[in-house]
Structures are given as structure tokens and as C-alpha cells.
Amino acid sequence: MNDLYRASEPVTFELNGETVTRSVPAATPLLDLLREDGQCTSVRPGCRIGRCGACNVLMDGQAMPACLIMAWQLPGRRIETVEGLGGDPDFLRVRQALVEESALQCGYCTPGFALSLVSGLRERRQGNPVDLGEAIAGNLCRCTGYGGLKRAVEKHLSPCSSTSSDGGTVSKKQISGEPE
Amino acid sequence: MSSDTPGRIVTLDADAPDGGCPSPELYRRIEGRLGYPTDLFDTPGLLQGAILRSEHAHARLLRVDTSRARTMPGVRAVVTADDVPGLNRFGIVVRDQPVFCEDRVRYEGDAIAAVAADTLAQARAALAAIEVDYEPLSLVTDATTAEQQVPLHEGGNLLTQETFHRGDPEQAFAACAVVVEHDYRTPRQMHAFMETEGGIAIPDDAVGVHFRVGCQSGHRDAEQLADILALAPGQVTVEAMATGGAFGGKDELTVQPAAGILALKTGCPVMIHLDRFESCRAGMKRHPVTVRMTTGCDADGRLLAHRVEAVLDTGAYASLGPAVLENFLDHATAPLYRIGAYSVSGRLVYTNNGVCGAFRGFGGNQATFAVESQLDALARELNLCPRELRRINLRSVDEPGSRHQPVRWTAPPVEVLRQAQASPLWSPEKGSRGRWLTGTGMAMGAQGNGLGDGLPDAGGGRISLSREGRVRVEFGFSDYGQSIGEAITHSVCEVLGCQGSDVEVMLGHSRGPDSGPTSASRSSVLVHGVLNRMLPQWMEAVRRQAAELTGYPGDDLAHGPGGVFHQGRQVLSYRELAEHGRREAMVADASQDFPVAPDQDHPVGRYLQLQIATVARVRVDRLTGRVRVTDLHHITAAGRVIYPPGYLGQIEGAAVMGLGMTLTEDMPAEDGRLRRDNLDQYLIPTFHDAPAQRVDVLDGTPENDPFPVRGVGELGIEAVAPAITAAIEAATGVRIRTLPVEPGVLLTAIHAREVVS
């Protein structure tokens, strides 16, 4: 093992609005750096190969898996996790959409999905057309079958729905006896 | 319910029930504030543990030398089989799996040793320094010939075999106008919960060991762990924390034995969290099934005879395999249909192919895949519509079940079929020419609730008033995202006339009430039954206390939002009751046996039955053979819906899991090696693979039905696979009987047909 893995060096970056310095080996994944002191446990390992999105963070506003970001890449970067987005309008809109549609079950993957959606909404506000389905194509959920996520995206987060709850509701259909 | 009551049908959406507020639990989860067992890094003095897994699928263990590992930096303890304080075995049905192997390894994930160190990197470095000498033994890799191979356990490789009989099948086959015989295979599916197996063990000098883990039965795990750790049952506490998915894969013990031994050895809390590579290699899987089915009917399509010969590969250890075999066979008798005579037999064998156990569907969905495919094959032979063939043979609600046991449906099966027949998915899709072949197919499935077959199956709960004045409801069930807390809260609010914020639900603590395992779709039934028993007692006790405190007669008091009311006016809040009343007098406990058929001396099968019909529409790519499921429409008859978003999510989630099993998911074993090691090779459905889904609930249970609530955690997976393969057949003319559907195989078959025609 070389020094990338062993010798600790200070790295300074912005985490949820605060400047932080951590002394870690340069090859430490951001995933471990955020979790191991118990500070940002919403960033969760699912595969450690960048496939599942459970460890997503926003790096300079872009959703990225924290398992693939190494400590040496961090200086000067702005990292956000859901712990720091309590007042962020895009996050609040995403949160409301997920709640309205019960788009989660166990919730382990949910912060990662939320960050992918926030990243998409931010990009859209900068004038880029963004398909939010594409934005979450790299996030895996094993519980829901994506039904609630689909409804959240289509009903509450589409470009024409400006607020969180204006997406209209599917009417509850009740039929007695014979089907139509 | 009489057989001509059609019941009412409702298309589900995700709105909170009765316009209520969404559960606060959802916010906690989205904001990352729910701590999972593998998030507990703030536990003081926490060490990291890691497990050494076998390099061979089958070998004699000649030497395990941990001397160098013990001297490595940061290492606090290294443990092997010699360090297991009590019984070095575990297993829910048969205790045949070693915590740490003594002299032999039987699969690649077998545990040999474990290390606790200050950091995970140090623990892993120490694992690499453990020297192990193996003498490889010959492998048992083919389940169908396992019994002729070298025995992996005393008593040979046939763990168990079972046959269900009815009538005289040979005679019945002789009378058939048409007989179809086919072989089916289903994959070794992986649970692929997003939170892999993990948790922490905390030693406690006075008490023993406290586990905070992802698991499915705190009480049962505590019993097994006490035996392993040589502690009295009261010295082991298991807190089944809210966990990131389970689906059966956390039913058996996972990291707990190693973490517990390391915690006792070091005197420190120890976390073990398998990474995905280790989870793929060592974790439970679904039993792969190889089955031959022979089914015959008369010229009118009436089923007369059915024969099933199945082999289930349980891998190196039994786990819940024997119970899976029973449920497989139960479903292989075709519970929805009248069949005059059958012989349904299966063998459960040991191999070196990983280890298999509980998985949503529990053998039932594997059987239903084959049964429903057989019906389609008969319909084709008779040139009859597959729906018509089903209609002719479906049981009525007044008939006994396929094993001649009393059963209780919530709607007539033929009505479920009728709803499926009316699905909009049967209308042809526009523009389906050219590259894309489209087709629609359907299948039906039945599923019973509860452990079945007369197994002990009780569950209990408790209700009390917390110090802060909230209605505290405790059950032993685990929360892995199935909305059980929300369903309990909703039911309690309905009876007490209170709000969700008045109620606190506490789940999964082995010191709390024992509700039995969170499996077999049993929780909803028991929650409903137990609440019905204990809520009236508790309300009475609270009113008595309120009467003492206020002077009003108890009979004039009523429960309402936030407290107790007299003539429509709140006279005491729950908080005031908690402050001034005797809290110990405001407790009610109840438990009940899982509902089984009345007057049955030797119960077989399951009494409470559910049904589903799934209609699937697919598009098959003629260039690649890839299948895309565009729509799934489910009709469920599974009793009353308590919490609509939870019900909807269970059906949709299970269906997409079934879609994965049908199209992409398999963990193939070659020479005892599982060939996929992470989620880049083992492909579970993504957002773009998920079809549009619709769930219609058909419920004919009358108001006074004693069992109006059923568990739907497994129902959604039951009929998905045969519905998809039926749709593929409708699109291409090719029937696939080996899952997952290989695009290359399908493409070759499509081209072969095109050449012929």
C-alpha cells in the first residue's frame, strides 16, 4: 500500500455551507469521510462502485456518488448532503413530492434520489431542459418498484407544475358490480 | 360472503387515508434523519468487525492460523470456531450452519474467522493475514444429481422430500383428452436490499449483549444468539431496528453471531456491515427450482390430472428451506383451480451453491410460474382462450382448498378473473409493427397468510400511555419499510378518534411483546386481531382512570382527539392523564394465534387466502430479443385496505421484483462460485425498467367479517412472471420456460419461427 492510502493529509472543502478541514489519506472515499464521524449518515453505501446512487452527494451542485470521489479531489469543492438542505427550495419541493406520493419505503436510498432530483431541478432553473427520469436513472430502489417516484416526478416535478402540490390527483374510481 | 357477491372495486392511489397528513416518518427518511443499524457510528467506543470467508466452495479446513493477524495494528480480537462460547450452529428450522467453520467449508461464503479492530481498514488487513490451509473436496453443484454426490452433511444431500396426493393421478391421466408436459427453471434471485446485512453488538457487563441490527424477528434471534453466546435468554436483547430492506434475506441470522462474539471478547461495541461484494457472496438467495409438470384435461378443458416433480437447491445449509419446499408444493397443487387428482412432490437438496432461504413469495411464486404456464399450454392445445380455460376450472368461494383444507377468500376467484379480462391492456397498442412486437398476457395466483401447516404462529402486542402522554403501541414486528407503523397508527386513530400525533408506535424490541417473525405476510392480520382485542380493554382502563380524576361516570366518557371527552368537550388530555393518573393501570396486552381453520385436527396449508390477477403488456425488440414490460395491471382480492399508500407500494414493489426475476436477475453458480459480485453485474430493475402499473382492489368482505385484513407483502410477486411470459408468447409465439428470459434464446426462437412460417 502506498501513501495515498496511508499518510494522512489535511483537505479543506465546503460541506453544507461550512468550511471543513479533515486529515485523511488522499485516497479516502468521500463516502467514508462523511460517515465515519457520524455526521452525514444520509450518505450510505450500497455498492461502492458508483452504480446504485445511495451515497449521492451534490458536488458543486451536481449529483455524484461519494464512493467515487476521493479526498484529494475535494479541496475547493462545495459538497452538499440532505442534512444541509433543510432550507433549500428545490429540496423542499422534492421532499413534498416524495411525501405526497409515498415514493419511498425503507428510505435507505431516498436521500440519494432526492439529491439527483434537486440537481435536476437546479439545472432546469438554469434553463437547461432536464428529464428528471434521466436524473434518477442511476439510483436504485429495491422496495417501491418506482411507482411513487414516477408519480412524484410526473405529477409534482414536471416543468409545468410550479408548486409542489398542483399536479392534480388521480381520481379514486369506485365501481360496483360489473366492470365497465 | 356468498358466491354471487361481486364486491366492490377501487383503483388505488397514494393519497393518505381519509385526507390525513402524510406520516412524519416519511420526512425523517427523506431528510436522512432515520438512523439505520449500519449508520450507528456515534456509538461510543465502536470497533469495526470483518469476517473471513472461505476461498473454496467445498474443502477440508486443515489449519487456521491467526497468530500474525493478532499482532497487527489496531486489532483488538481475532476469533475462530474455538472462540464460540456456546453452540457453534444456527438455523431457523435446522441448526446446521456453523458460526465459524471447524473442519470443513461448504460454500464460498462460509465464515472461518472474524476480526475486530479500531478501523475497518485495519480489520480487513488483519483478515488478509490469517493463514488458512484448505484441502479442496469434490463439489456438489448440480441439484438434480446432488443425492448421488459426496454428502455435505450427515444423512446425505437430501435434506427433505415431501409429496402431496389427491385421488389417483395415473387413472386420471388415462382419461385426459390432452396432456402437456414441460420443464421449468427459476433463477437464484438475490434480495438486493439497498442496506446490506449489518448492525452492531454492544456488550453490557450486567446484562450480556445488546444487538441493534437489521433483522426480521428480534425474539427468535435472541433465542438463537443466547445459545451461541452461552448466555441466558434474558442476557441477550435484540433491537430490530428499521432496516434498509429485508424481503426475507434478513430472516436468518446474518452478522449477529460474529458481532456478538467479538463484542464479548473485546468488551466494546462492534459493528459489522457486509459490503455488496460480501453480501452477494455470503448472503441468502431465492431457491432455484427445476420442475417438471405434467397436466391433463378433458376435451372441454376441465383439469383432471396434475403431476409435479421438483428439485429445490437450498445450497450449503438448510435455513428456511424445508418451509420453502412446503409452500412451493402447496402452490404447485394449483390452489385456485379444481383438479381431480394430483401427485405433487419435491426434494430439497444440499449443494455447494451458496445458501438459499426465505425470499418474498417463499417458493410459491416459483410454483405459480409453472402452474400458470401449464394452463396456457393446455389452452393452446385445445385452441381455447386461456381466460376461458381458467374460468372453467376456478374454484368457488364455497369449496375447500386444493389440499382439502377449509379456506377463506375475500372475493370469488371468477370475479378476479372477470376484472382481469376487462383490463384496458387487452386492447391492441397502436403502432406495434416493425421492430417492436407487442403482446398482452395474464396470470393468476393465490397466496395464503401465516406460517401455515399448524406451525406455532402466535403474535402479541401492548398498548400503554407514555410519560409524555402519547398512546404507545408496541409490537415485535420489524420495520423494513412496509409501512407497518403507519398501518398501526391509522387503525388506532380510527378506533380512538385521535390524531396520528397522539400515537407512538414502537416496533421490534425483544424485550417488548413477542409478535413472532415479520414474515409470511402475517403482520397485518395479527396487528388487526390484536388491536381489536386490546384497544377496548385499554379504553376501558383509561376511562376508569379519567372517571377517578374528573368525577364523571366512566360510562359518560369517550375517547377523542388528544384525550378523553365528556359530552363533546375534552376534560382530560392524554398528557394530563399521564401526569395525574396511574400509568401502570393504563396498560393492555393481548396476543392471539394466527387464524387457522376452525375444527381442523391436523391443519394443512393456509386458511386465509388472497388472490391476484396480473395482466402484463410487453414490447419485444426483434433486433435484440430484449423484452420491455410497458404495463402491469393487478387485480387483488386481499381484504380491506388499511393504509392505501402502503398497500399500493407493496404490490408495485413486489411486482417489479418479480419483473426482475423474470427478465434479468440471476446469480448463476459455476463450480460453486457465484458469478455476480455487485450491482453492475447483477441487474435489478431501474426507474426506466419499471412499467406503468395500476392496482385495482376487489373486496367482498362483509362489515362483520372476523378476518377483513390480510397481509399483502408477497402477493404482488405471485403472478408477474407467468403474466410476462404469456405476454411474450402473445407477441412472438414463443413460450419461455426458463427464467430469467435470455434475449439470445428468445431471439433465436423468434427467428426460427419466422423461417418456418
JSON list of N, CA and C in Angstrom, two decimals, chain B residues 590-639:
[
{"chain": "B", "resi": 590, "resn": "ALA", "atom": "N", "xyz": [-52.34, -8.06, 24.64]},
{"chain": "B", "resi": 590, "resn": "ALA", "atom": "CA", "xyz": [-53.16, -9.12, 24.04]},
{"chain": "B", "resi": 590, "resn": "ALA", "atom": "C", "xyz": [-52.28, -9.91, 23.09]},
{"chain": "B", "resi": 591, "resn": "SER", "atom": "N", "xyz": [-52.64, -11.15, 22.91]},
{"chain": "B", "resi": 591, "resn": "SER", "atom": "CA", "xyz": [-51.97, -11.89, 21.85]},
{"chain": "B", "resi": 591, "resn": "SER", "atom": "C", "xyz": [-52.98, -12.87, 21.28]},
{"chain": "B", "resi": 592, "resn": "GLN", "atom": "N", "xyz": [-52.71, -13.36, 20.13]},
{"chain": "B", "resi": 592, "resn": "GLN", "atom": "CA", "xyz": [-53.62, -14.33, 19.54]},
{"chain": "B", "resi": 592, "resn": "GLN", "atom": "C", "xyz": [-52.86, -15.27, 18.63]},
{"chain": "B", "resi": 593, "resn": "ASP", "atom": "N", "xyz": [-53.45, -16.45, 18.43]},
{"chain": "B", "resi": 593, "resn": "ASP", "atom": "CA", "xyz": [-52.89, -17.37, 17.45]},
{"chain": "B", "resi": 593, "resn": "ASP", "atom": "C", "xyz": [-53.30, -16.89, 16.06]},
{"chain": "B", "resi": 594, "resn": "PHE", "atom": "N", "xyz": [-52.43, -17.12, 15.10]},
{"chain": "B", "resi": 594, "resn": "PHE", "atom": "CA", "xyz": [-52.79, -16.76, 13.73]},
{"chain": "B", "resi": 594, "resn": "PHE", "atom": "C", "xyz": [-54.05, -17.53, 13.33]},
{"chain": "B", "resi": 595, "resn": "PRO", "atom": "N", "xyz": [-55.00, -16.86, 12.68]},
{"chain": "B", "resi": 595, "resn": "PRO", "atom": "CA", "xyz": [-56.25, -17.55, 12.35]},
{"chain": "B", "resi": 595, "resn": "PRO", "atom": "C", "xyz": [-56.02, -18.80, 11.49]},
{"chain": "B", "resi": 596, "resn": "VAL", "atom": "N", "xyz": [-56.50, -19.93, 11.98]},
{"chain": "B", "resi": 596, "resn": "VAL", "atom": "CA", "xyz": [-56.48, -21.15, 11.17]},
{"chain": "B", "resi": 596, "resn": "VAL", "atom": "C", "xyz": [-57.91, -21.65, 11.08]},
{"chain": "B", "resi": 597, "resn": "ALA", "atom": "N", "xyz": [-58.10, -22.63, 10.23]},
{"chain": "B", "resi": 597, "resn": "ALA", "atom": "CA", "xyz": [-59.46, -23.12, 10.01]},
{"chain": "B", "resi": 597, "resn": "ALA", "atom": "C", "xyz": [-60.03, -23.68, 11.30]},
{"chain": "B", "resi": 598, "resn": "PRO", "atom": "N", "xyz": [-61.28, -23.40, 11.58]},
{"chain": "B", "resi": 598, "resn": "PRO", "atom": "CA", "xyz": [-61.90, -23.97, 12.77]},
{"chain": "B", "resi": 598, "resn": "PRO", "atom": "C", "xyz": [-62.08, -25.48, 12.61]},
{"chain": "B", "resi": 599, "resn": "ASP", "atom": "N", "xyz": [-62.08, -26.18, 13.71]},
{"chain": "B", "resi": 599, "resn": "ASP", "atom": "CA", "xyz": [-62.37, -27.61, 13.75]},
{"chain": "B", "resi": 599, "resn": "ASP", "atom": "C", "xyz": [-61.45, -28.41, 12.83]},
{"chain": "B", "resi": 600, "resn": "GLN", "atom": "N", "xyz": [-60.19, -28.06, 12.82]},
{"chain": "B", "resi": 600, "resn": "GLN", "atom": "CA", "xyz": [-59.29, -28.83, 11.98]},
{"chain": "B", "resi": 600, "resn": "GLN", "atom": "C", "xyz": [-58.28, -29.52, 12.88]},
{"chain": "B", "resi": 601, "resn": "ASP", "atom": "N", "xyz": [-58.27, -30.84, 12.87]},
{"chain": "B", "resi": 601, "resn": "ASP", "atom": "CA", "xyz": [-57.38, -31.56, 13.76]},
{"chain": "B", "resi": 601, "resn": "ASP", "atom": "C", "xyz": [-55.93, -31.43, 13.33]},
{"chain": "B", "resi": 602, "resn": "HIS", "atom": "N", "xyz": [-55.70, -31.61, 12.04]},
{"chain": "B", "resi": 602, "resn": "HIS", "atom": "CA", "xyz": [-54.33, -31.54, 11.52]},
{"chain": "B", "resi": 602, "resn": "HIS", "atom": "C", "xyz": [-54.30, -30.49, 10.43]},
{"chain": "B", "resi": 603, "resn": "PRO", "atom": "N", "xyz": [-54.08, -29.23, 10.83]},
{"chain": "B", "resi": 603, "resn": "PRO", "atom": "CA", "xyz": [-54.16, -28.17, 9.82]},
{"chain": "B", "resi": 603, "resn": "PRO", "atom": "C", "xyz": [-53.12, -28.38, 8.71]},
{"chain": "B", "resi": 604, "resn": "VAL", "atom": "N", "xyz": [-53.55, -28.22, 7.48]},
{"chain": "B", "resi": 604, "resn": "VAL", "atom": "CA", "xyz": [-52.61, -28.19, 6.36]},
{"chain": "B", "resi": 604, "resn": "VAL", "atom": "C", "xyz": [-52.82, -26.89, 5.60]},
{"chain": "B", "resi": 605, "resn": "GLY", "atom": "N", "xyz": [-51.77, -26.45, 4.98]},
{"chain": "B", "resi": 605, "resn": "GLY", "atom": "CA", "xyz": [-51.87, -25.25, 4.16]},
{"chain": "B", "resi": 605, "resn": "GLY", "atom": "C", "xyz": [-52.25, -24.04, 4.98]},
{"chain": "B", "resi": 606, "resn": "ARG", "atom": "N", "xyz": [-52.90, -23.07, 4.32]},
{"chain": "B", "resi": 606, "resn": "ARG", "atom": "CA", "xyz": [-53.25, -21.83, 4.99]},
{"chain": "B", "resi": 606, "resn": "ARG", "atom": "C", "xyz": [-54.73, -21.53, 4.79]},
{"chain": "B", "resi": 607, "resn": "TYR", "atom": "N", "xyz": [-55.30, -21.00, 5.85]},
{"chain": "B", "resi": 607, "resn": "TYR", "atom": "CA", "xyz": [-56.74, -20.76, 5.89]},
{"chain": "B", "resi": 607, "resn": "TYR", "atom": "C", "xyz": [-57.09, -19.45, 5.17]},
{"chain": "B", "resi": 608, "resn": "LEU", "atom": "N", "xyz": [-56.41, -18.36, 5.56]},
{"chain": "B", "resi": 608, "resn": "LEU", "atom": "CA", "xyz": [-56.71, -17.06, 4.96]},
{"chain": "B", "resi": 608, "resn": "LEU", "atom": "C", "xyz": [-56.00, -16.96, 3.61]},
{"chain": "B", "resi": 609, "resn": "GLN", "atom": "N", "xyz": [-56.79, -16.86, 2.57]},
{"chain": "B", "resi": 609, "resn": "GLN", "atom": "CA", "xyz": [-56.23, -16.88, 1.21]},
{"chain": "B", "resi": 609, "resn": "GLN", "atom": "C", "xyz": [-56.46, -15.56, 0.50]},
{"chain": "B", "resi": 610, "resn": "LEU", "atom": "N", "xyz": [-55.49, -15.19, -0.32]},
{"chain": "B", "resi": 610, "resn": "LEU", "atom": "CA", "xyz": [-55.57, -13.98, -1.13]},
{"chain": "B", "resi": 610, "resn": "LEU", "atom": "C", "xyz": [-55.44, -14.37, -2.59]},
{"chain": "B", "resi": 611, "resn": "GLN", "atom": "N", "xyz": [-55.86, -13.49, -3.44]},
{"chain": "B", "resi": 611, "resn": "GLN", "atom": "CA", "xyz": [-55.70, -13.75, -4.87]},
{"chain": "B", "resi": 611, "resn": "GLN", "atom": "C", "xyz": [-55.19, -12.52, -5.57]},
{"chain": "B", "resi": 612, "resn": "ILE", "atom": "N", "xyz": [-54.55, -12.77, -6.69]},
{"chain": "B", "resi": 612, "resn": "ILE", "atom": "CA", "xyz": [-54.16, -11.67, -7.58]},
{"chain": "B", "resi": 612, "resn": "ILE", "atom": "C", "xyz": [-54.28, -12.15, -9.01]},
{"chain": "B", "resi": 613, "resn": "ALA", "atom": "N", "xyz": [-54.67, -11.25, -9.88]},
{"chain": "B", "resi": 613, "resn": "ALA", "atom": "CA", "xyz": [-54.52, -11.49, -11.32]},
{"chain": "B", "resi": 613, "resn": "ALA", "atom": "C", "xyz": [-53.65, -10.36, -11.83]},
{"chain": "B", "resi": 614, "resn": "THR", "atom": "N", "xyz": [-52.65, -10.71, -12.60]},
{"chain": "B", "resi": 614, "resn": "THR", "atom": "CA", "xyz": [-51.77, -9.69, -13.17]},
{"chain": "B", "resi": 614, "resn": "THR", "atom": "C", "xyz": [-51.85, -9.76, -14.69]},
{"chain": "B", "resi": 615, "resn": "VAL", "atom": "N", "xyz": [-52.14, -8.62, -15.30]},
{"chain": "B", "resi": 615, "resn": "VAL", "atom": "CA", "xyz": [-52.15, -8.52, -16.75]},
{"chain": "B", "resi": 615, "resn": "VAL", "atom": "C", "xyz": [-50.90, -7.73, -17.16]},
{"chain": "B", "resi": 616, "resn": "ALA", "atom": "N", "xyz": [-50.13, -8.28, -18.07]},
{"chain": "B", "resi": 616, "resn": "ALA", "atom": "CA", "xyz": [-48.88, -7.64, -18.48]},
{"chain": "B", "resi": 616, "resn": "ALA", "atom": "C", "xyz": [-48.93, -7.31, -19.96]},
{"chain": "B", "resi": 617, "resn": "ARG", "atom": "N", "xyz": [-48.39, -6.15, -20.31]},
{"chain": "B", "resi": 617, "resn": "ARG", "atom": "CA", "xyz": [-48.18, -5.85, -21.73]},
{"chain": "B", "resi": 617, "resn": "ARG", "atom": "C", "xyz": [-46.69, -5.66, -21.96]},
{"chain": "B", "resi": 618, "resn": "VAL", "atom": "N", "xyz": [-46.17, -6.31, -22.99]},
{"chain": "B", "resi": 618, "resn": "VAL", "atom": "CA", "xyz": [-44.73, -6.23, -23.26]},
{"chain": "B", "resi": 618, "resn": "VAL", "atom": "C", "xyz": [-44.48, -5.75, -24.69]},
{"chain": "B", "resi": 619, "resn": "ARG", "atom": "N", "xyz": [-43.26, -5.25, -24.86]},
{"chain": "B", "resi": 619, "resn": "ARG", "atom": "CA", "xyz": [-42.75, -4.98, -26.20]},
{"chain": "B", "resi": 619, "resn": "ARG", "atom": "C", "xyz": [-41.45, -5.77, -26.34]},
{"chain": "B", "resi": 620, "resn": "VAL", "atom": "N", "xyz": [-41.39, -6.58, -27.38]},
{"chain": "B", "resi": 620, "resn": "VAL", "atom": "CA", "xyz": [-40.18, -7.36, -27.61]},
{"chain": "B", "resi": 620, "resn": "VAL", "atom": "C", "xyz": [-39.45, -6.76, -28.81]},
{"chain": "B", "resi": 621, "resn": "ASP", "atom": "N", "xyz": [-38.16, -6.54, -28.61]},
{"chain": "B", "resi": 621, "resn": "ASP", "atom": "CA", "xyz": [-37.33, -5.96, -29.67]},
{"chain": "B", "resi": 621, "resn": "ASP", "atom": "C", "xyz": [-36.88, -7.07, -30.61]},
{"chain": "B", "resi": 622, "resn": "ARG", "atom": "N", "xyz": [-37.34, -7.02, -31.84]},
{"chain": "B", "resi": 622, "resn": "ARG", "atom": "CA", "xyz": [-36.99, -8.08, -32.81]},
{"chain": "B", "resi": 622, "resn": "ARG", "atom": "C", "xyz": [-35.52, -8.07, -33.18]},
{"chain": "B", "resi": 623, "resn": "LEU", "atom": "N", "xyz": [-34.84, -6.95, -32.92]},
{"chain": "B", "resi": 623, "resn": "LEU", "atom": "CA", "xyz": [-33.42, -6.89, -33.27]},
{"chain": "B", "resi": 623, "resn": "LEU", "atom": "C", "xyz": [-32.53, -7.50, -32.18]},
{"chain": "B", "resi": 624, "resn": "THR", "atom": "N", "xyz": [-32.96, -7.38, -30.94]},
{"chain": "B", "resi": 624, "resn": "THR", "atom": "CA", "xyz": [-32.09, -7.81, -29.84]},
{"chain": "B", "resi": 624, "resn": "THR", "atom": "C", "xyz": [-32.68, -8.92, -28.98]},
{"chain": "B", "resi": 625, "resn": "GLY", "atom": "N", "xyz": [-33.97, -9.14, -29.08]},
{"chain": "B", "resi": 625, "resn": "GLY", "atom": "CA", "xyz": [-34.62, -10.12, -28.21]},
{"chain": "B", "resi": 625, "resn": "GLY", "atom": "C", "xyz": [-34.89, -9.57, -26.82]},
{"chain": "B", "resi": 626, "resn": "ARG", "atom": "N", "xyz": [-34.61, -8.31, -26.60]},
{"chain": "B", "resi": 626, "resn": "ARG", "atom": "CA", "xyz": [-34.87, -7.74, -25.28]},
{"chain": "B", "resi": 626, "resn": "ARG", "atom": "C", "xyz": [-36.36, -7.49, -25.10]},
{"chain": "B", "resi": 627, "resn": "VAL", "atom": "N", "xyz": [-36.79, -7.67, -23.84]},
{"chain": "B", "resi": 627, "resn": "VAL", "atom": "CA", "xyz": [-38.20, -7.52, -23.52]},
{"chain": "B", "resi": 627, "resn": "VAL", "atom": "C", "xyz": [-38.37, -6.30, -22.63]},
{"chain": "B", "resi": 628, "resn": "ARG", "atom": "N", "xyz": [-39.33, -5.49, -22.98]},
{"chain": "B", "resi": 628, "resn": "ARG", "atom": "CA", "xyz": [-39.66, -4.36, -22.11]},
{"chain": "B", "resi": 628, "resn": "ARG", "atom": "C", "xyz": [-41.11, -4.52, -21.66]},
{"chain": "B", "resi": 629, "resn": "VAL", "atom": "N", "xyz": [-41.31, -4.56, -20.35]},
{"chain": "B", "resi": 629, "resn": "VAL", "atom": "CA", "xyz": [-42.67, -4.62, -19.82]},
{"chain": "B", "resi": 629, "resn": "VAL", "atom": "C", "xyz": [-43.17, -3.19, -19.72]},
{"chain": "B", "resi": 630, "resn": "THR", "atom": "N", "xyz": [-44.19, -2.85, -20.51]},
{"chain": "B", "resi": 630, "resn": "THR", "atom": "CA", "xyz": [-44.65, -1.46, -20.53]},
{"chain": "B", "resi": 630, "resn": "THR", "atom": "C", "xyz": [-45.74, -1.22, -19.48]},
{"chain": "B", "resi": 631, "resn": "ASP", "atom": "N", "xyz": [-46.56, -2.24, -19.21]},
{"chain": "B", "resi": 631, "resn": "ASP", "atom": "CA", "xyz": [-47.68, -2.06, -18.27]},
{"chain": "B", "resi": 631, "resn": "ASP", "atom": "C", "xyz": [-47.91, -3.31, -17.45]},
{"chain": "B", "resi": 632, "resn": "LEU", "atom": "N", "xyz": [-48.29, -3.09, -16.20]},
{"chain": "B", "resi": 632, "resn": "LEU", "atom": "CA", "xyz": [-48.79, -4.18, -15.37]},
{"chain": "B", "resi": 632, "resn": "LEU", "atom": "C", "xyz": [-50.08, -3.70, -14.72]},
{"chain": "B", "resi": 633, "resn": "HIS", "atom": "N", "xyz": [-51.11, -4.51, -14.83]},
{"chain": "B", "resi": 633, "resn": "HIS", "atom": "CA", "xyz": [-52.39, -4.18, -14.22]},
{"chain": "B", "resi": 633, "resn": "HIS", "atom": "C", "xyz": [-52.74, -5.33, -13.27]},
{"chain": "B", "resi": 634, "resn": "HIS", "atom": "N", "xyz": [-52.84, -5.00, -11.98]},
{"chain": "B", "resi": 634, "resn": "HIS", "atom": "CA", "xyz": [-53.11, -6.04, -10.99]},
{"chain": "B", "resi": 634, "resn": "HIS", "atom": "C", "xyz": [-54.53, -5.89, -10.46]},
{"chain": "B", "resi": 635, "resn": "ILE", "atom": "N", "xyz": [-55.18, -7.02, -10.29]},
{"chain": "B", "resi": 635, "resn": "ILE", "atom": "CA", "xyz": [-56.45, -7.04, -9.56]},
{"chain": "B", "resi": 635, "resn": "ILE", "atom": "C", "xyz": [-56.19, -7.88, -8.32]},
{"chain": "B", "resi": 636, "resn": "THR", "atom": "N", "xyz": [-56.36, -7.27, -7.16]},
{"chain": "B", "resi": 636, "resn": "THR", "atom": "CA", "xyz": [-56.09, -8.01, -5.93]},
{"chain": "B", "resi": 636, "resn": "THR", "atom": "C", "xyz": [-57.38, -8.23, -5.17]},
{"chain": "B", "resi": 637, "resn": "ALA", "atom": "N", "xyz": [-57.49, -9.38, -4.56]},
{"chain": "B", "resi": 637, "resn": "ALA", "atom": "CA", "xyz": [-58.59, -9.65, -3.63]},
{"chain": "B", "resi": 637, "resn": "ALA", "atom": "C", "xyz": [-57.90, -10.11, -2.35]},
{"chain": "B", "resi": 638, "resn": "ALA", "atom": "N", "xyz": [-57.68, -9.16, -1.47]},
{"chain": "B", "resi": 638, "resn": "ALA", "atom": "CA", "xyz": [-56.87, -9.43, -0.28]},
{"chain": "B", "resi": 638, "resn": "ALA", "atom": "C", "xyz": [-57.41, -8.69, 0.92]},
{"chain": "B", "resi": 639, "resn": "GLY", "atom": "N", "xyz": [-58.71, -8.57, 0.97]},
{"chain": "B", "resi": 639, "resn": "GLY", "atom": "CA", "xyz": [-59.33, -7.95, 2.14]},
{"chain": "B", "resi": 639, "resn": "GLY", "atom": "C", "xyz": [-59.29, -6.44, 2.07]}
]
